[in-house]
CSV table of C-alpha atoms in Angstrom, one decimal:
chain,number,residue,atom,x,y,z
A,9,MET,CA,109.0,86.0,96.8
A,10,GLN,CA,108.8,89.0,99.1
A,11,THR,CA,107.4,88.3,102.6
A,12,ASN,CA,104.7,90.8,103.6
A,13,ASN,CA,103.8,92.2,107.0
A,14,ASN,CA,101.0,90.3,108.7
A,15,LYS,CA,100.7,91.0,112.5
A,16,ILE,CA,97.5,90.9,114.6
A,17,PHE,CA,97.0,91.6,118.3
A,18,LEU,CA,93.8,90.6,120.0
A,19,ARG,CA,92.4,90.9,123.5
A,20,GLY,CA,89.0,89.6,124.4
A,21,ARG,CA,87.2,86.6,126.0
A,22,LEU,CA,86.5,83.1,124.8
A,23,ALA,CA,83.0,82.7,123.4
A,24,ALA,CA,83.2,78.9,123.9
A,25,PRO,CA,85.6,76.4,125.4
A,26,PRO,CA,88.6,75.3,123.2
A,27,SER,CA,87.9,72.4,120.8
A,28,LEU,CA,90.0,70.3,118.5
A,29,SER,CA,90.5,72.0,115.1
A,30,HIS,CA,92.8,69.6,113.3
A,31,THR,CA,96.0,67.5,113.6
A,32,ASN,CA,99.1,68.3,111.5
A,33,HIS,CA,102.3,66.2,111.6
A,34,GLY,CA,101.2,64.8,114.9
A,35,VAL,CA,100.5,68.2,116.5
A,36,GLU,CA,97.0,68.8,117.7
A,37,TYR,CA,95.7,72.3,117.0
A,38,MET,CA,92.8,73.8,119.0
A,39,LEU,CA,90.1,76.2,117.9
A,40,LEU,CA,89.5,79.1,120.3
A,41,PRO,CA,86.5,81.3,119.4
A,42,LEU,CA,87.5,84.7,120.7
A,43,SER,CA,84.9,87.5,121.2
A,44,VAL,CA,86.3,91.0,120.9
A,45,CYS,CA,84.1,94.1,121.5
A,46,ARG,CA,84.3,97.1,119.1
A,47,LEU,CA,84.0,100.7,120.4
A,48,SER,CA,80.4,100.7,119.1
A,49,GLY,CA,79.5,97.8,121.4
A,50,ALA,CA,79.2,95.2,118.6
A,51,GLU,CA,81.2,92.1,119.0
A,52,ASP,CA,83.4,90.2,116.5
A,53,THR,CA,83.9,86.5,117.1
A,54,LEU,CA,87.2,85.4,115.6
A,55,HIS,CA,88.7,82.0,115.1
A,56,VAL,CA,92.0,81.6,116.9
A,57,ILE,CA,94.1,78.5,116.2
A,58,ALA,CA,96.7,77.4,118.7
A,59,SER,CA,98.5,74.2,119.5
A,60,ARG,CA,97.5,72.1,122.5
A,61,GLU,CA,101.1,72.6,123.8
A,62,GLN,CA,100.5,76.4,123.8
A,63,LEU,CA,97.4,76.0,125.8
A,64,SER,CA,99.1,73.8,128.3
A,65,ALA,CA,101.1,76.8,129.5
A,66,LEU,CA,97.9,78.6,130.6
A,67,PRO,CA,95.4,77.9,133.3
A,68,PRO,CA,92.3,75.9,132.1
A,69,LEU,CA,90.3,77.9,129.6
A,70,ASP,CA,86.5,78.0,129.4
A,71,ALA,CA,83.8,80.3,128.0
A,72,GLY,CA,84.4,83.8,129.4
A,73,SER,CA,88.1,83.3,130.0
A,74,PRO,CA,90.2,86.4,129.1
A,75,LEU,CA,92.7,85.8,126.4
A,76,THR,CA,95.4,87.9,124.6
A,77,VAL,CA,96.7,86.7,121.3
A,78,SER,CA,99.6,87.8,119.1
A,79,GLY,CA,99.8,86.1,115.7
A,80,GLU,CA,99.0,86.4,112.0
A,81,VAL,CA,95.9,86.1,109.8
A,82,ARG,CA,95.8,82.9,107.7
A,83,THR,CA,93.4,81.7,105.0
A,84,PHE,CA,92.7,78.5,103.1
A,85,ASN,CA,90.2,77.3,100.6
A,86,ASN,CA,87.4,75.1,101.9
A,87,ARG,CA,86.7,72.5,99.2
A,88,SER,CA,84.3,70.4,101.3
A,89,GLY,CA,81.3,72.2,100.0
A,90,VAL,CA,80.1,72.8,103.6
A,91,GLY,CA,80.3,76.3,105.0
A,92,SER,CA,82.2,79.3,103.6
A,93,ARG,CA,84.6,78.8,100.7
A,94,LEU,CA,87.3,81.0,102.2
A,95,VAL,CA,88.2,80.1,105.8
A,96,ILE,CA,90.0,82.9,107.7
A,97,SER,CA,91.5,82.3,111.1
A,98,ILE,CA,94.3,83.7,113.4
A,99,PHE,CA,97.4,81.6,113.8
A,100,ALA,CA,98.6,82.2,117.4
A,101,ARG,CA,102.3,82.9,117.9
A,102,SER,CA,101.8,83.7,121.6
A,103,LEU,CA,99.0,83.5,124.2
A,104,SER,CA,98.5,85.1,127.6
A,105,GLN,CA,95.7,86.1,130.0
A,106,GLU,CA,96.4,89.8,130.5
A,107,GLU,CA,93.4,91.8,131.7
A,108,GLY,CA,92.6,95.0,129.9
A,109,GLU,CA,90.3,96.7,127.3
A,110,ASP,CA,89.4,94.6,124.3
A,111,GLU,CA,91.7,95.2,121.4
A,112,ASN,CA,91.8,94.3,117.7
A,113,HIS,CA,94.7,95.7,115.8
A,114,LEU,CA,96.1,94.4,112.4
A,115,GLU,CA,99.1,95.5,110.5
A,116,LEU,CA,99.0,94.1,106.9
A,117,SER,CA,100.8,94.6,103.6
A,118,GLY,CA,100.5,92.8,100.3
A,119,THR,CA,99.6,93.0,96.7
A,120,ILE,CA,96.2,93.9,95.3
A,121,CYS,CA,95.2,90.8,93.3
A,122,LYS,CA,91.7,91.8,92.0
A,123,PRO,CA,90.3,95.1,90.7
A,124,PRO,CA,88.9,97.1,93.7
A,125,VAL,CA,85.1,97.6,93.6
A,126,LEU,CA,83.8,101.0,94.6
A,127,ARG,CA,80.1,100.9,95.5
A,128,THR,CA,77.4,102.7,97.6
A,129,THR,CA,75.3,101.1,100.3
A,130,PRO,CA,71.5,101.5,100.4
A,131,LEU,CA,72.1,104.1,103.2
A,132,GLY,CA,74.3,106.1,100.9
A,133,ARG,CA,77.7,105.2,102.3
A,134,THR,CA,80.6,104.8,99.9
A,135,ILE,CA,82.7,101.6,100.4
A,136,CYS,CA,85.4,99.8,98.5
A,137,ASP,CA,86.0,96.0,98.4
A,138,MET,CA,89.4,94.6,97.6
A,139,ILE,CA,91.5,91.5,97.9
A,140,LEU,CA,95.0,91.7,99.3
A,141,ALA,CA,97.5,88.8,98.8
A,142,ALA,CA,100.0,88.7,101.7
A,143,ASN,CA,103.0,86.3,101.1
A,144,ARG,CA,104.2,84.1,103.9
A,145,ARG,CA,107.9,83.1,104.4
A,146,TYR,CA,107.6,79.7,102.9
A,147,GLY,CA,106.1,80.3,99.4
A,148,ARG,CA,102.4,80.4,100.3
A,149,ALA,CA,100.1,83.4,100.3
A,150,ASP,CA,97.0,84.5,102.3
A,151,TYR,CA,94.2,86.2,100.3
A,152,LEU,CA,92.4,88.6,102.5
A,153,PRO,CA,89.1,90.4,101.7
A,154,CYS,CA,89.4,94.1,102.8
A,155,ILE,CA,86.9,96.9,103.0
A,156,ALA,CA,87.4,100.7,103.2
A,157,TRP,CA,84.8,103.4,103.9
A,158,GLY,CA,84.3,107.0,103.0
A,159,SER,CA,87.2,109.1,101.6
A,160,LEU,CA,89.5,106.1,102.2
A,161,ALA,CA,87.2,104.0,99.9
A,162,TYR,CA,87.7,106.5,97.1
A,163,ARG,CA,91.5,106.3,97.5
A,164,CYS,CA,91.4,102.5,97.4
A,165,GLY,CA,89.0,102.4,94.5
A,166,ALA,CA,91.6,104.2,92.4
A,167,MET,CA,94.3,101.6,93.0
A,168,GLU,CA,95.2,99.0,90.5
A,169,VAL,CA,95.9,95.2,90.4
A,170,GLY,CA,99.5,94.6,91.1
A,171,GLY,CA,99.8,97.6,93.4
A,172,ARG,CA,101.4,97.1,96.8
A,173,LEU,CA,99.5,98.3,99.8
A,174,ALA,CA,100.3,98.7,103.5
A,175,LEU,CA,97.5,99.3,106.0
A,176,GLU,CA,96.3,99.2,109.6
A,177,GLY,CA,92.9,98.0,110.6
A,178,ARG,CA,91.0,95.2,112.3
A,179,LEU,CA,89.7,91.8,111.5
A,180,GLN,CA,85.9,91.7,111.8
A,181,SER,CA,83.1,89.1,111.5
A,182,ARG,CA,79.8,89.6,109.7
A,183,ILE,CA,76.8,87.3,109.8
A,184,TYR,CA,74.8,86.9,106.6
A,185,THR,CA,72.2,84.5,105.2
A,186,LYS,CA,72.5,82.3,102.1
A,187,GLU,CA,69.8,80.2,100.4
A,188,ILE,CA,71.0,76.7,99.5
A,189,ASP,CA,68.5,74.2,97.9
A,190,GLY,CA,65.6,76.3,99.0
A,191,GLN,CA,66.8,76.6,102.6
A,192,THR,CA,68.2,79.7,104.3
A,193,GLN,CA,71.5,79.2,106.1
A,194,GLU,CA,73.2,81.6,108.4
A,195,ARG,CA,76.9,82.0,107.8
A,196,THR,CA,79.8,84.1,109.1
A,197,ALA,CA,82.1,86.1,106.8
A,198,PHE,CA,85.4,87.6,107.9
A,199,GLU,CA,87.0,90.7,106.4
A,200,VAL,CA,89.7,93.3,107.2
A,201,SER,CA,88.2,96.7,108.0
A,202,ILE,CA,90.8,99.3,106.8
A,203,MET,CA,91.3,102.1,109.3
A,204,SER,CA,94.3,103.8,107.6
A,205,LEU,CA,97.1,103.3,105.1
A,206,ALA,CA,100.4,102.9,106.9
A,207,GLY,CA,104.1,103.0,106.4
A,208,GLU,CA,106.5,105.0,104.3
A,209,GLU,CA,105.3,103.1,101.2
A,210,GLU,CA,101.6,102.9,102.0
A,211,TYR,CA,100.8,102.4,98.3
A,212,ILE,CA,103.1,101.6,95.4
A,213,ASP,CA,101.5,102.0,91.9
A,214,PRO,CA,102.5,99.1,89.7
A,215,ASN,CA,102.8,101.5,86.7
A,216,ALA,CA,105.0,104.0,88.5
């Protein structure tokens, strides 16, 4: 199985104090909700996962603390029936507290695993939705929803399942409402906003 590129760099501030996410093989992993501003002024709140040991190397963190993260985007299927079905988070490889402008940069490559969907918004903007499967080193894969706009959406809409794609973009959050048992619930979805296709082999047609 070919390993794909999956690197994300984030700089922002904690939206809330760290809290326990889960324990795996005796290691405690903490959830760090990181708020990162876009150029437009909107904010994305992204879920960073780091071990308690990683946090011990930093000063105590609280809401508003600056945080810089390097890592990769991970996904898993939530079968509990509570919350979103696809859970997307950032697995931290390194943490620091560098001051600087907010930053959200993702380099990603993988295989298109569902037919891209080209559509038009109510405001007349053209967008393309697609799912990219990025293989990890150890036989697993992360399935990432991606979205492209404008002329880039037309290019992505012409791609085929099985094609290999390399891109640069950002991981963003989007709040939406869903009606369950007659009650409206507010949920957060995460998706990759494609800024550009990247690399010498930005798209490899499976039929070429």
